[in-house]
C-alpha cells in the first residue's frame, strides 16, 4: 500500500486535477491518508471512498472561454458568476491558466434549466 500525505482535501482534489487534462486513474488497493495540521497537531484521515470516486471518473478540464460557450455568455459574465453565485462550479488555477471541471459546469447548467 502506498501512502500519500497532502495538507488538506482541496489539495487532494487539486493533485488529481493536475495530473492531466483528461485522466482516468485506475489504481488498485491505493489508500490515501490526508494529513491536516491543525494547531500543530497532526490528524490523519483515510479517504478511501472519496478517492475511489475520484479515481473512477474521467476529469475533463475546460477553459473559461469554453465555459462561457457552454453557458452562451461572455467570459466577463463567467467571472461575475464566480464572484456572485455560490452554486457556480469551483475554478482551478494552474500555471497555464484557469480551468473548470466540465462535469461540474454541465451539472450547473442542468440545475438552472430545471429551476
Backbone as JSON, one array per atom type, in Angstrom:
{
  "sequence": "XXXXXXXXXXXXXXXXXXXXXXXXXXXXXXXXXXXXXXXXXXXXXXXXXXXXXXXXXXXXXXXXXXXXXXXXXXXXXXXXXXXXXXXXXXXXXXXXXXXXXXXXXXXXXXXXXXX",
  "N": [[0.84, -1.17, 0.0], [0.59, 2.16, -0.89], [1.24, 5.35, 0.48], [0.06, 8.62, 0.53], [0.76, 11.83, 1.49], [-0.95, 14.73, 2.02], [-1.76, 18.17, 2.51], [-4.5, 19.08, 2.8], [-7.98, 18.36, 1.91], [-8.7, 19.88, -0.32], [-6.29, 20.24, -1.63], [-5.84, 17.62, -2.28], [-7.83, 17.08, -4.21], [-6.99, 18.97, -6.08], [-4.5, 17.91, -6.69], [-5.16, 15.54, -8.12], [-6.49, 16.73, -10.24], [-4.46, 18.07, -11.53], [-2.97, 16.12, -12.75], [-3.51, 15.37, -15.47], [-5.16, 16.84, -18.32], [-7.37, 15.32, -19.11], [-8.13, 12.55, -17.4], [-8.0, 9.19, -16.43], [-7.91, 7.44, -13.68], [-6.72, 4.51, -12.55], [-6.08, 2.82, -9.93], [-5.15, 0.18, -8.02], [-5.92, -1.02, -4.8], [-5.16, 1.33, -3.3], [-4.79, 3.46, -0.85], [-5.41, 6.63, 0.51], [-3.94, 8.73, 2.77], [-4.76, 11.6, 4.3], [-3.14, 14.3, 5.58], [-3.71, 16.65, 8.01], [-2.76, 19.68, 9.37], [-3.55, 20.99, 12.26], [-3.42, 23.47, 14.45], [-0.82, 22.67, 15.09], [-1.13, 20.0, 15.62], [-1.21, 16.73, 14.3], [-3.58, 15.27, 12.31], [-4.89, 12.42, 10.92], [-6.68, 11.41, 8.16], [-8.39, 8.88, 6.53], [-9.32, 8.52, 3.3], [-10.81, 6.58, 1.7], [-13.26, 5.96, 0.33], [-13.99, 8.43, -0.86], [-11.77, 8.94, -2.52], [-11.88, 6.78, -4.23], [-14.07, 7.41, -5.74], [-13.11, 9.67, -7.07], [-11.0, 8.47, -8.46], [-12.25, 6.76, -10.26], [-13.49, 8.25, -12.19], [-13.66, 10.19, -15.19], [-11.94, 13.14, -15.7], [-12.42, 16.14, -17.14], [-10.96, 19.06, -18.0], [-11.88, 22.4, -18.69], [-11.48, 25.53, -20.38], [-11.98, 29.0, -19.38], [-13.13, 30.37, -21.49], [-14.3, 28.27, -22.97], [-16.13, 27.45, -21.08], [-17.75, 29.71, -20.99], [-18.81, 29.53, -23.57], [-20.33, 27.17, -23.33], [-22.26, 28.08, -21.54], [-23.38, 30.03, -23.04], [-22.69, 32.74, -22.81], [-20.77, 35.79, -22.25], [-17.21, 35.89, -21.52], [-16.66, 37.64, -19.38], [-19.02, 37.54, -17.96], [-18.89, 35.01, -16.88], [-16.81, 35.33, -15.03], [-18.1, 37.13, -13.34], [-20.17, 35.52, -12.38], [-18.65, 33.69, -10.92], [-17.91, 35.24, -8.75], [-20.39, 36.09, -7.66], [-22.35, 34.02, -7.55], [-22.92, 31.46, -5.38], [-23.35, 28.8, -6.0], [-22.03, 28.31, -8.3], [-19.66, 26.43, -10.23], [-16.44, 25.4, -8.91], [-13.37, 27.06, -9.6], [-10.24, 26.12, -10.92], [-6.92, 26.97, -10.5], [-4.05, 27.01, -12.45], [-0.59, 26.94, -13.49], [-0.68, 27.32, -16.19], [-3.09, 28.53, -16.63], [-6.62, 29.21, -15.87], [-9.06, 26.77, -15.05], [-12.1, 24.86, -15.42], [-13.99, 22.09, -14.12], [-15.52, 20.13, -16.44], [-17.79, 18.48, -16.07], [-18.89, 19.53, -13.72], [-19.69, 22.04, -14.61], [-21.62, 21.36, -16.54], [-23.47, 20.11, -14.87], [-24.24, 22.31, -13.34], [-25.49, 23.87, -15.32], [-27.65, 22.19, -15.99], [-29.0, 22.15, -13.54], [-29.89, 24.76, -13.41], [-31.62, 24.89, -15.58], [-33.73, 23.29, -14.78], [-34.8, 24.76, -12.79]],
  "CA": [[0.0, 0.0, 0.0], [1.32, 3.42, -0.93], [0.59, 6.4, 1.25], [0.31, 9.95, 0.02], [0.42, 12.82, 2.51], [-1.3, 16.02, 1.44], [-2.19, 19.01, 3.63], [-5.94, 19.07, 3.0], [-8.73, 17.71, 0.84], [-8.66, 20.7, -1.53], [-5.04, 19.91, -2.32], [-6.01, 16.27, -2.82], [-8.56, 17.24, -5.46], [-6.11, 19.71, -6.98], [-3.46, 16.98, -7.12], [-5.69, 14.68, -9.17], [-6.85, 17.54, -11.39], [-3.24, 18.49, -12.21], [-2.28, 15.01, -13.41], [-3.69, 15.54, -16.9], [-6.44, 17.48, -18.63], [-8.39, 14.28, -19.04], [-7.42, 11.44, -16.79], [-8.74, 8.09, -15.83], [-6.93, 6.88, -12.76], [-7.09, 3.19, -12.06], [-5.05, 2.37, -9.0], [-5.72, -0.87, -7.19], [-5.52, -1.03, -3.39], [-4.41, 2.55, -3.04], [-5.48, 4.29, 0.15], [-4.76, 7.93, 0.67], [-4.04, 9.34, 4.09], [-4.63, 13.05, 4.19], [-2.64, 14.86, 6.83], [-4.08, 18.04, 8.24], [-2.07, 20.28, 10.51], [-4.46, 21.9, 12.95], [-2.82, 23.9, 15.7], [0.38, 21.9, 15.35], [-1.43, 18.58, 15.82], [-1.44, 16.02, 13.05], [-4.76, 14.41, 12.3], [-4.84, 11.67, 9.67], [-7.97, 10.93, 7.7], [-8.32, 7.96, 5.4], [-10.41, 8.87, 2.4], [-10.88, 5.51, 0.7], [-14.45, 6.06, -0.51], [-13.95, 9.64, -1.66], [-10.75, 8.83, -3.56], [-12.3, 5.81, -5.24], [-14.95, 8.15, -6.64], [-12.24, 10.49, -7.91], [-10.17, 7.63, -9.32], [-13.02, 6.05, -11.26], [-14.18, 9.17, -13.08], [-12.85, 10.96, -16.13], [-11.98, 14.56, -15.39], [-12.07, 16.95, -18.31], [-10.87, 20.46, -17.64], [-12.14, 23.3, -19.8], [-11.06, 26.91, -20.13], [-13.05, 29.96, -19.09], [-13.81, 30.64, -22.77], [-15.15, 27.11, -23.27], [-17.24, 27.51, -20.11], [-18.64, 30.78, -21.48], [-19.52, 28.99, -24.73], [-21.36, 26.24, -22.84], [-23.32, 28.86, -20.9], [-23.84, 31.01, -24.03], [-22.49, 34.08, -22.25], [-19.43, 36.33, -22.45], [-16.27, 35.49, -20.46], [-16.8, 38.51, -18.2], [-20.17, 37.04, -17.2], [-18.4, 33.85, -16.12], [-16.08, 35.86, -13.87], [-19.1, 37.71, -12.45], [-20.84, 34.39, -11.73], [-17.72, 33.13, -9.93], [-17.94, 36.09, -7.56], [-21.71, 36.33, -7.1], [-23.19, 32.83, -7.4], [-22.23, 30.45, -4.56], [-23.54, 27.48, -6.59], [-21.23, 28.19, -9.52], [-18.56, 25.47, -10.02], [-15.14, 25.9, -8.46], [-12.36, 27.26, -10.64], [-8.92, 25.63, -10.53], [-5.87, 27.81, -11.09], [-2.81, 26.34, -12.76], [0.41, 27.84, -14.08], [-1.04, 27.56, -17.58], [-4.37, 29.22, -16.71], [-7.73, 28.79, -15.03], [-9.85, 25.72, -15.67], [-13.26, 24.31, -14.73], [-14.32, 20.7, -14.39], [-16.63, 20.19, -17.39], [-18.97, 17.84, -15.49], [-19.47, 20.47, -12.77], [-20.35, 23.09, -15.39], [-22.84, 20.77, -17.12], [-24.41, 19.92, -13.76], [-24.73, 23.65, -13.02], [-26.42, 24.24, -16.39], [-28.86, 21.38, -15.84], [-29.74, 22.56, -12.34], [-30.53, 26.04, -13.71], [-32.72, 24.65, -16.52], [-34.86, 22.69, -14.08], [-35.36, 25.72, -11.81]],
  "C": [[0.89, 1.24, 0.0], [0.54, 4.46, -0.16], [1.02, 7.75, 0.72], [-0.13, 10.95, 1.07], [0.21, 14.17, 1.84], [-1.92, 16.85, 2.56], [-3.7, 19.03, 3.84], [-6.66, 18.52, 1.79], [-8.78, 18.54, -0.43], [-7.4, 20.42, -2.33], [-5.11, 18.52, -2.93], [-6.73, 16.34, -4.16], [-7.69, 17.93, -6.49], [-5.02, 18.8, -7.54], [-3.95, 16.11, -8.26], [-6.04, 15.47, -10.42], [-5.61, 17.93, -12.19], [-2.55, 17.36, -12.96], [-2.34, 15.13, -14.93], [-4.96, 16.34, -17.12], [-7.56, 16.46, -18.48], [-7.68, 13.04, -18.52], [-8.38, 10.4, -16.27], [-7.74, 7.35, -14.97], [-7.45, 5.54, -12.26], [-5.95, 2.67, -11.2], [-5.7, 1.38, -8.05], [-5.09, -0.83, -5.81], [-4.64, 0.16, -3.02], [-5.21, 3.41, -2.08], [-4.7, 5.57, 0.33], [-5.01, 8.44, 2.07], [-3.79, 10.83, 3.93], [-4.22, 13.59, 5.55], [-3.06, 16.32, 6.92], [-3.35, 18.53, 9.48], [-2.99, 21.32, 11.12], [-3.85, 22.24, 14.29], [-1.59, 23.09, 16.07], [0.14, 20.42, 15.57], [-1.7, 17.93, 14.47], [-2.64, 15.11, 13.21], [-4.8, 13.73, 10.94], [-6.23, 11.14, 9.36], [-7.74, 9.98, 6.52], [-9.55, 8.19, 4.54], [-10.56, 7.81, 1.31], [-12.08, 5.68, -0.22], [-14.39, 7.29, -1.42], [-12.94, 9.51, -2.8], [-11.13, 7.81, -4.61], [-13.26, 6.47, -6.22], [-14.11, 9.0, -7.6], [-11.48, 9.63, -8.91], [-10.96, 6.99, -10.45], [-13.75, 6.96, -12.24], [-13.18, 9.84, -14.01], [-13.03, 12.43, -15.79], [-11.53, 15.31, -16.63], [-12.1, 18.41, -17.89], [-11.1, 21.32, -18.87], [-11.78, 24.72, -19.39], [-12.27, 27.78, -19.79], [-13.83, 30.27, -20.37], [-14.75, 29.5, -23.15], [-16.35, 27.06, -22.32], [-18.25, 28.57, -20.55], [-19.44, 30.3, -22.69], [-20.61, 28.02, -24.31], [-22.55, 26.98, -22.24], [-23.96, 29.87, -21.85], [-23.79, 32.43, -23.48], [-21.07, 34.54, -22.58], [-18.53, 35.9, -21.29], [-16.4, 36.35, -19.21], [-17.98, 38.09, -17.33], [-19.77, 35.84, -16.36], [-17.67, 34.33, -14.87], [-17.04, 36.49, -12.86], [-19.84, 36.6, -11.69], [-19.95, 33.75, -10.66], [-17.81, 33.92, -8.63], [-19.3, 36.11, -6.88], [-22.54, 35.09, -6.8], [-22.46, 31.76, -6.6], [-22.36, 29.03, -5.12], [-22.7, 27.25, -7.84], [-20.03, 27.28, -9.25], [-17.24, 26.15, -9.63], [-14.18, 26.02, -9.64], [-11.01, 26.81, -10.1], [-7.87, 26.46, -11.26], [-4.58, 27.02, -11.24], [-1.82, 27.37, -13.3], [0.02, 28.22, -15.51], [-2.42, 28.2, -17.73], [-5.43, 28.65, -15.79], [-8.59, 27.78, -15.78], [-11.03, 25.34, -14.77], [-13.36, 22.83, -15.03], [-15.59, 20.72, -15.26], [-17.9, 19.59, -16.82], [-19.67, 18.77, -14.5], [-20.24, 21.58, -13.5], [-21.65, 22.57, -15.99], [-23.9, 20.53, -16.05], [-25.03, 21.25, -13.36], [-25.77, 24.1, -14.05], [-27.73, 23.49, -16.23], [-29.67, 21.77, -14.62], [-30.46, 23.89, -12.58], [-31.7, 25.86, -14.67], [-33.95, 24.12, -15.8], [-35.52, 23.67, -13.12], [-36.39, 26.63, -12.43]]
}
